[in-house]
XYZ file of C-alpha atoms in Angstrom:
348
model
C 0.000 0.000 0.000
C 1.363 3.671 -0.898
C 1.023 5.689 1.932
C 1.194 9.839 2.046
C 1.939 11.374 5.082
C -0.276 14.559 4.602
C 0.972 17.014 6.418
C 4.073 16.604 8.606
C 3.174 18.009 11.733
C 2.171 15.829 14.840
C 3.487 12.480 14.875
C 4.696 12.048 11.429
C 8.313 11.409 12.938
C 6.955 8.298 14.851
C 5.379 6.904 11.952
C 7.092 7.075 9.249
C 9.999 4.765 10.576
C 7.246 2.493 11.395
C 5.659 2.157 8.440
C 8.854 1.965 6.233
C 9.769 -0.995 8.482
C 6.725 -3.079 8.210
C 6.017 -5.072 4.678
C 3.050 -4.360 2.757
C 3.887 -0.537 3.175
C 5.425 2.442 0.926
C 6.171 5.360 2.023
C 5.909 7.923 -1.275
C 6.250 11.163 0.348
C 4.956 14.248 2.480
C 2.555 17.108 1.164
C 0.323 19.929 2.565
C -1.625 22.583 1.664
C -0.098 25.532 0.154
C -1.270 28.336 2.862
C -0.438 25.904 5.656
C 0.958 27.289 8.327
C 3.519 24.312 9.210
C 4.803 23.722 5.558
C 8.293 24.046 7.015
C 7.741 20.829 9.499
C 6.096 18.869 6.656
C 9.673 19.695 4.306
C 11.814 19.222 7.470
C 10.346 15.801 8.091
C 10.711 14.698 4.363
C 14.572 15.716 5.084
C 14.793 14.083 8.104
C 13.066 10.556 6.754
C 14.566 10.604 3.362
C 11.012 10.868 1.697
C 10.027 13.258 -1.114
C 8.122 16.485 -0.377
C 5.294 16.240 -3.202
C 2.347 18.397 -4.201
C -0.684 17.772 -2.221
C -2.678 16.684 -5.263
C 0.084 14.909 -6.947
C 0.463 12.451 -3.876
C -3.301 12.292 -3.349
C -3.355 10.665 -6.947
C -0.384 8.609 -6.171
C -1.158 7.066 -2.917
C -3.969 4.556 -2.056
C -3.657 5.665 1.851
C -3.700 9.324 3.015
C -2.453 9.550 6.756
C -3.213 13.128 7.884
C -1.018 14.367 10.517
C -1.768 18.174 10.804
C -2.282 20.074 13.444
C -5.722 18.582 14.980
C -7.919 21.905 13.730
C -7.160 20.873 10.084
C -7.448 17.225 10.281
C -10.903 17.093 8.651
C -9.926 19.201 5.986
C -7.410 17.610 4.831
C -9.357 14.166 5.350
C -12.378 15.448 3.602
C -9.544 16.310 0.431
C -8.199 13.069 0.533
C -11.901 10.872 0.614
C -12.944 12.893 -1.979
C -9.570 12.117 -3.939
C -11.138 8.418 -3.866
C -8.426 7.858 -1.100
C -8.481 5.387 2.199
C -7.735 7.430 5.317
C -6.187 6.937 8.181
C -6.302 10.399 10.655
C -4.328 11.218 13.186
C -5.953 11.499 16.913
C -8.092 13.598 17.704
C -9.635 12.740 13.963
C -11.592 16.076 14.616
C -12.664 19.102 17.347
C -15.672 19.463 17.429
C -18.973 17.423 16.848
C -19.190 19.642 13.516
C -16.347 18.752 12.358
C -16.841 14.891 12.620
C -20.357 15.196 10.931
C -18.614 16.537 7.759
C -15.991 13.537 8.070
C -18.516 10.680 8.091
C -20.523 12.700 5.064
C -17.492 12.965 3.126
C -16.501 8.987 4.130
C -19.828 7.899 2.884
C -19.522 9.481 -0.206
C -16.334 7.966 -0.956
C -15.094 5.000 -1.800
C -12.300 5.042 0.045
C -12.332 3.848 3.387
C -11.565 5.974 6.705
C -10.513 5.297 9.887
C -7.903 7.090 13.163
C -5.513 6.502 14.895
C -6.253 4.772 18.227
C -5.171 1.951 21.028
C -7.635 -0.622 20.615
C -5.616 -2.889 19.036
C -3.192 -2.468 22.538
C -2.716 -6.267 24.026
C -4.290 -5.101 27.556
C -7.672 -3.583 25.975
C -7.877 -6.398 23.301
C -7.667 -9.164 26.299
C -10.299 -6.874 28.057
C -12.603 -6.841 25.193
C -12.314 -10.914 24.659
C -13.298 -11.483 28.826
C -16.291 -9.016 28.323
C -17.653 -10.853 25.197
C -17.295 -13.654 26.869
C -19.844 -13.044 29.461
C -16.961 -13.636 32.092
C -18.024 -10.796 34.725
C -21.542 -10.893 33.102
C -23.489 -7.317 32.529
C -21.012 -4.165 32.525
C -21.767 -1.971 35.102
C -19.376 0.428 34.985
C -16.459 1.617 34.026
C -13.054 3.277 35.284
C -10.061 5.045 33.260
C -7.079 6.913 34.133
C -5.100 8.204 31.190
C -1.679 9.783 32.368
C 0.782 11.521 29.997
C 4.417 12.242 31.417
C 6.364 15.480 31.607
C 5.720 19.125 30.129
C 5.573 19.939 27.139
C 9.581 20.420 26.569
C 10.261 19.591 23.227
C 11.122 15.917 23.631
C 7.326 15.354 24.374
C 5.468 17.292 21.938
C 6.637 18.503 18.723
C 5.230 22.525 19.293
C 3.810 22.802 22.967
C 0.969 24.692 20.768
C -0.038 21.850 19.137
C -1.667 21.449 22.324
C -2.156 24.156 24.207
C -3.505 26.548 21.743
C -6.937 26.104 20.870
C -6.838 27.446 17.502
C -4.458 24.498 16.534
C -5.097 21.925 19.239
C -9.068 22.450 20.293
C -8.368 22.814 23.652
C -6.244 21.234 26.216
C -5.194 17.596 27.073
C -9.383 16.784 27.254
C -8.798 17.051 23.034
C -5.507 15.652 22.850
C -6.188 12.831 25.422
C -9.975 12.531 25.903
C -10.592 11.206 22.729
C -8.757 7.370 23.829
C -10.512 6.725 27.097
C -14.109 8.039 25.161
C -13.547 5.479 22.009
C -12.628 2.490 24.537
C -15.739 2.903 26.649
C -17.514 2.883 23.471
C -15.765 -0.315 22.546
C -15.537 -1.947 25.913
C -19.674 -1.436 26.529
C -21.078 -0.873 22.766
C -23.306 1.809 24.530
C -23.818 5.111 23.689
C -22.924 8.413 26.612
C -25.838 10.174 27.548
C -24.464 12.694 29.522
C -21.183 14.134 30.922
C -20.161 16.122 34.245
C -16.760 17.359 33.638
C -14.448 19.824 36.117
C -11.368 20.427 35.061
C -7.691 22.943 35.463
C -8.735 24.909 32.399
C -8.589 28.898 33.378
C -9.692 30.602 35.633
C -8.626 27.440 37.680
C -5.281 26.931 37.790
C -3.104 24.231 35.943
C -0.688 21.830 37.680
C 2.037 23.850 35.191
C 3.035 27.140 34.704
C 3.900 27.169 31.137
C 1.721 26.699 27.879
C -1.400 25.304 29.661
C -1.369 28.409 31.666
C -0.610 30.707 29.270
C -3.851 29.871 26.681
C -6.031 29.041 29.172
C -6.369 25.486 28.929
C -6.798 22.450 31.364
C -3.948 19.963 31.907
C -5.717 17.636 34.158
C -9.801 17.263 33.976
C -11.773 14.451 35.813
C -14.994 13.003 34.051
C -18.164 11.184 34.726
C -20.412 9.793 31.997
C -24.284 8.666 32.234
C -23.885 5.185 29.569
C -27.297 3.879 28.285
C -28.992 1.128 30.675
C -27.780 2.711 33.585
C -23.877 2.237 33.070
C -21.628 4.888 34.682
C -18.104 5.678 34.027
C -15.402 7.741 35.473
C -12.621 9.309 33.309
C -9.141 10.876 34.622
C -7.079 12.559 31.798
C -3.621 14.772 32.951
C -0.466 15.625 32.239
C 1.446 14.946 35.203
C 4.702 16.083 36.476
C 6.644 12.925 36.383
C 6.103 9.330 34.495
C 3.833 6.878 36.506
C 5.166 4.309 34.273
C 8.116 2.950 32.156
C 5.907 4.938 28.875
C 5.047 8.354 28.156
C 1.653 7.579 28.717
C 0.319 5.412 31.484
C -3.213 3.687 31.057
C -5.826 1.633 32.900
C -9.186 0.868 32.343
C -11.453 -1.368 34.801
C -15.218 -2.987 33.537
C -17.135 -3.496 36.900
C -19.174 -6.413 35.972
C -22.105 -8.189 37.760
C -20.548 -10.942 38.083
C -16.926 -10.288 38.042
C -14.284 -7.082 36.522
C -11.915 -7.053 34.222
C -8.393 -4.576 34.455
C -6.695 -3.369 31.418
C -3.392 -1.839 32.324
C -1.128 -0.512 29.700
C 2.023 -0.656 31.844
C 1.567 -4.115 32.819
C 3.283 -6.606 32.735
C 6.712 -4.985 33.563
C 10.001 -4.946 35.178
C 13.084 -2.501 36.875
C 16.199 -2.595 35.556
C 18.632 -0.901 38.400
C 21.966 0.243 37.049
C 25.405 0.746 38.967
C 24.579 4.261 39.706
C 21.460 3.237 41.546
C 18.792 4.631 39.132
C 15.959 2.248 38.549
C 14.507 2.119 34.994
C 10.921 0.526 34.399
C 10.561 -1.524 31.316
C 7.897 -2.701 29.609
C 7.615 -6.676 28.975
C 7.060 -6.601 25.001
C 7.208 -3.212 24.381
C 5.268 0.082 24.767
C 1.499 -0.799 24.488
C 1.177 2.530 22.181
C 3.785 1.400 19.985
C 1.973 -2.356 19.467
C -1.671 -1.229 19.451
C -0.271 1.644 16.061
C 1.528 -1.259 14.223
C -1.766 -3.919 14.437
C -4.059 -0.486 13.535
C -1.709 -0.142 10.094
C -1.957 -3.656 10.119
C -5.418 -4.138 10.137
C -6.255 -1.276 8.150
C -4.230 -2.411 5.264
C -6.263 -5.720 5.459
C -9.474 -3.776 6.064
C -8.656 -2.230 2.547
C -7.489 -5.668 0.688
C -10.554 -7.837 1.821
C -13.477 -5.185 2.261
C -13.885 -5.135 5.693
C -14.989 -2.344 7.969
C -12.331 -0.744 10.128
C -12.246 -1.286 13.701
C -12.966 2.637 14.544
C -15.629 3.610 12.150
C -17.057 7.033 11.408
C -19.654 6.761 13.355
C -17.411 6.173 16.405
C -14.838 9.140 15.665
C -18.270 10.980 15.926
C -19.455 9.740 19.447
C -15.695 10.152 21.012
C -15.692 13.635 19.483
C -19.265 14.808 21.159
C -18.286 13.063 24.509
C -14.947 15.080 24.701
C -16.715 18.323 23.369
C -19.692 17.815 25.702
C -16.705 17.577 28.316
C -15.443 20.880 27.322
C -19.105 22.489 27.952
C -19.842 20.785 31.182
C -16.529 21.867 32.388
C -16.805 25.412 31.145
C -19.886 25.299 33.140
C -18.430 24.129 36.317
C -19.808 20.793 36.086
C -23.242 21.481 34.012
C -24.291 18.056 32.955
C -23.887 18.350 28.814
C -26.099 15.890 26.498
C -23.195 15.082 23.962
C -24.275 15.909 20.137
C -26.339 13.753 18.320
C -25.305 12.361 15.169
């Protein structure tokens, strides 16, 4: 499969090497938009990965998968170019930043003929074992559910690309809610196959104050918001999303997710199973057994994308779910906004 990279600005650094390493896989080159406001980082990263820096149209004719990886405000746009180009998409997280925004994405995916899809950790070892004990009928009904998503560090340069890229809502959407809120929503969604009905959301955002004094501070946006959803049926959940000052974990980002069953639970933690590795100068170094989860869940999602496209099959993470992730993290936004208003998320 030829793959663009369109736009080279979040991520494209990580996944470039991975795709050029895995068969089944070319990487033809970068391309943006002409008035985009990265087209420097997009013709740095061709440099840097030894791929070609093409015309945007040019590649979308030459590739059979588009994987967009602007800056998250531009993601549909680019998306919507590339399904109408007749081309499968893969977008980078979140796929879009507002409920708006993913209503145009699933009109221009059913119009196409490509297929469309984004980047998520579903395919992670710890949630995939989760999902196999809950269809099993193992703990019996879901009840409820409980997830903690923790990302490491600041936002130096070694952890994001641009601190904007997060921070400023005219690029990002908001704060860590968009950039992180979107995983724990789409695995309740897959975990339960039940809709949210309603969020309560608090959060650091401004005029609260953030656990850092840089970026999130400075636009105004939360690093650290806590979440409780109303499920169909009478399911609950409980979402915890930060940025925290150091690593809980041997990876950037440390996960877990527990389905309270009537019968029994079920606990899906991303930094387990794991071990210390203490050197001569007494510093202990946490390892993951197998790898970071992140890293395995991305490879299985190119994976199984590029069979999704050979055989016909649907995609794991559909349009319709980018959707309900998107509304549950936007209704977020409101509730919090509203110091803890309960928010209906959008409707389809």
């Amino acid at each position: 499969m030829r793959v663009l990279i369109a736009s080279g600005v979040r991520h494209a650094r990580d996944y470039v090497p991975m795709l050029k390493s895995m068969p089944g896989f070319e990487v033809i080159g970068c391309a943006d938009t002409a008035d985009s406001p990265f087209a420097e980082d997009s013709a740095a990263l061709a440099q840097a990965t030894g791929i070609p820096l093409l015309d945007l149209d040019e590649g979308l004719a030459a590739c059979d998968i588009a994987l967009v990886c602007s800056e998250p405000t531009r993601h549909v746009d680019l998306a919507v170019r590339a399904l109408d180009a007749g081309c499968h998409v893969i977008v980078d997280k979140p796929a879009a930043t507002d409920s708006r925004d993913a209503r145009r994405l699933r009109d221009a995916a059913e119009r196409s003929r490509g297929l469309l899809t984004a980047v998520h950790r579903l395919y992670s070892p710890q949630i995939v074992r989760a999902r196999r004990i809950v269809d099993s009928g193992a703990i019996g009904l879901p009840l409820a559910v409980d997830v903690e998503w923790l990302a490491a560090g600041g936002l130096e340069g070694a952890t994001v690309e641009r601190p904007e890229l997060v921070c400023d809502p005219a690029l990002s959407g908001g704060g860590e809610l968009m950039n992180f809120g979107w995983y724990p929503a789409l695995a309740i969604r897959h975990l339960t196959g039940l809709d949210v009905e309603e969020v309560v959301a608090f959060s650091s955002a401004a005029p609260h104050a953030p656990l850092f004094d840089g970026p999130h501070g400075a636009y105004g946006v939360e690093d650290a918001a806590v979440l409780s959803l109303r499920l169909r049926n009478g399911v609950v959940a409980t979402v915890t999303v930060a940025r925290t000052p150091a690593g809980v974990g041997p990876a950037p980002v440390s996960s877990s997710l527990r389905v309270l069953g009537s019968h029994g639970h079920v606990l899906a933690d991303e930094d387990a199973p794991a071990f210390a590795v203490r050197g001569a100068d007494g510093v202990s170094v946490p390892r993951q057994v197998g790898g970071p989860a992140g890293t395995t869940a991305l490879r299985r999602l190119f994976e199984e994308f590029r069979d999704d496209i050979r055989y016909g099959r649907t995609p794991l993470v559909t349009a319709a779910d980018i959707h309900a992730a998107v509304a549950v993290v936007e209704a977020a936004q409101s509730s919090a906004r509203e110091d803890g208003a309960p928010v209906a998320p959008a409707a389809a």
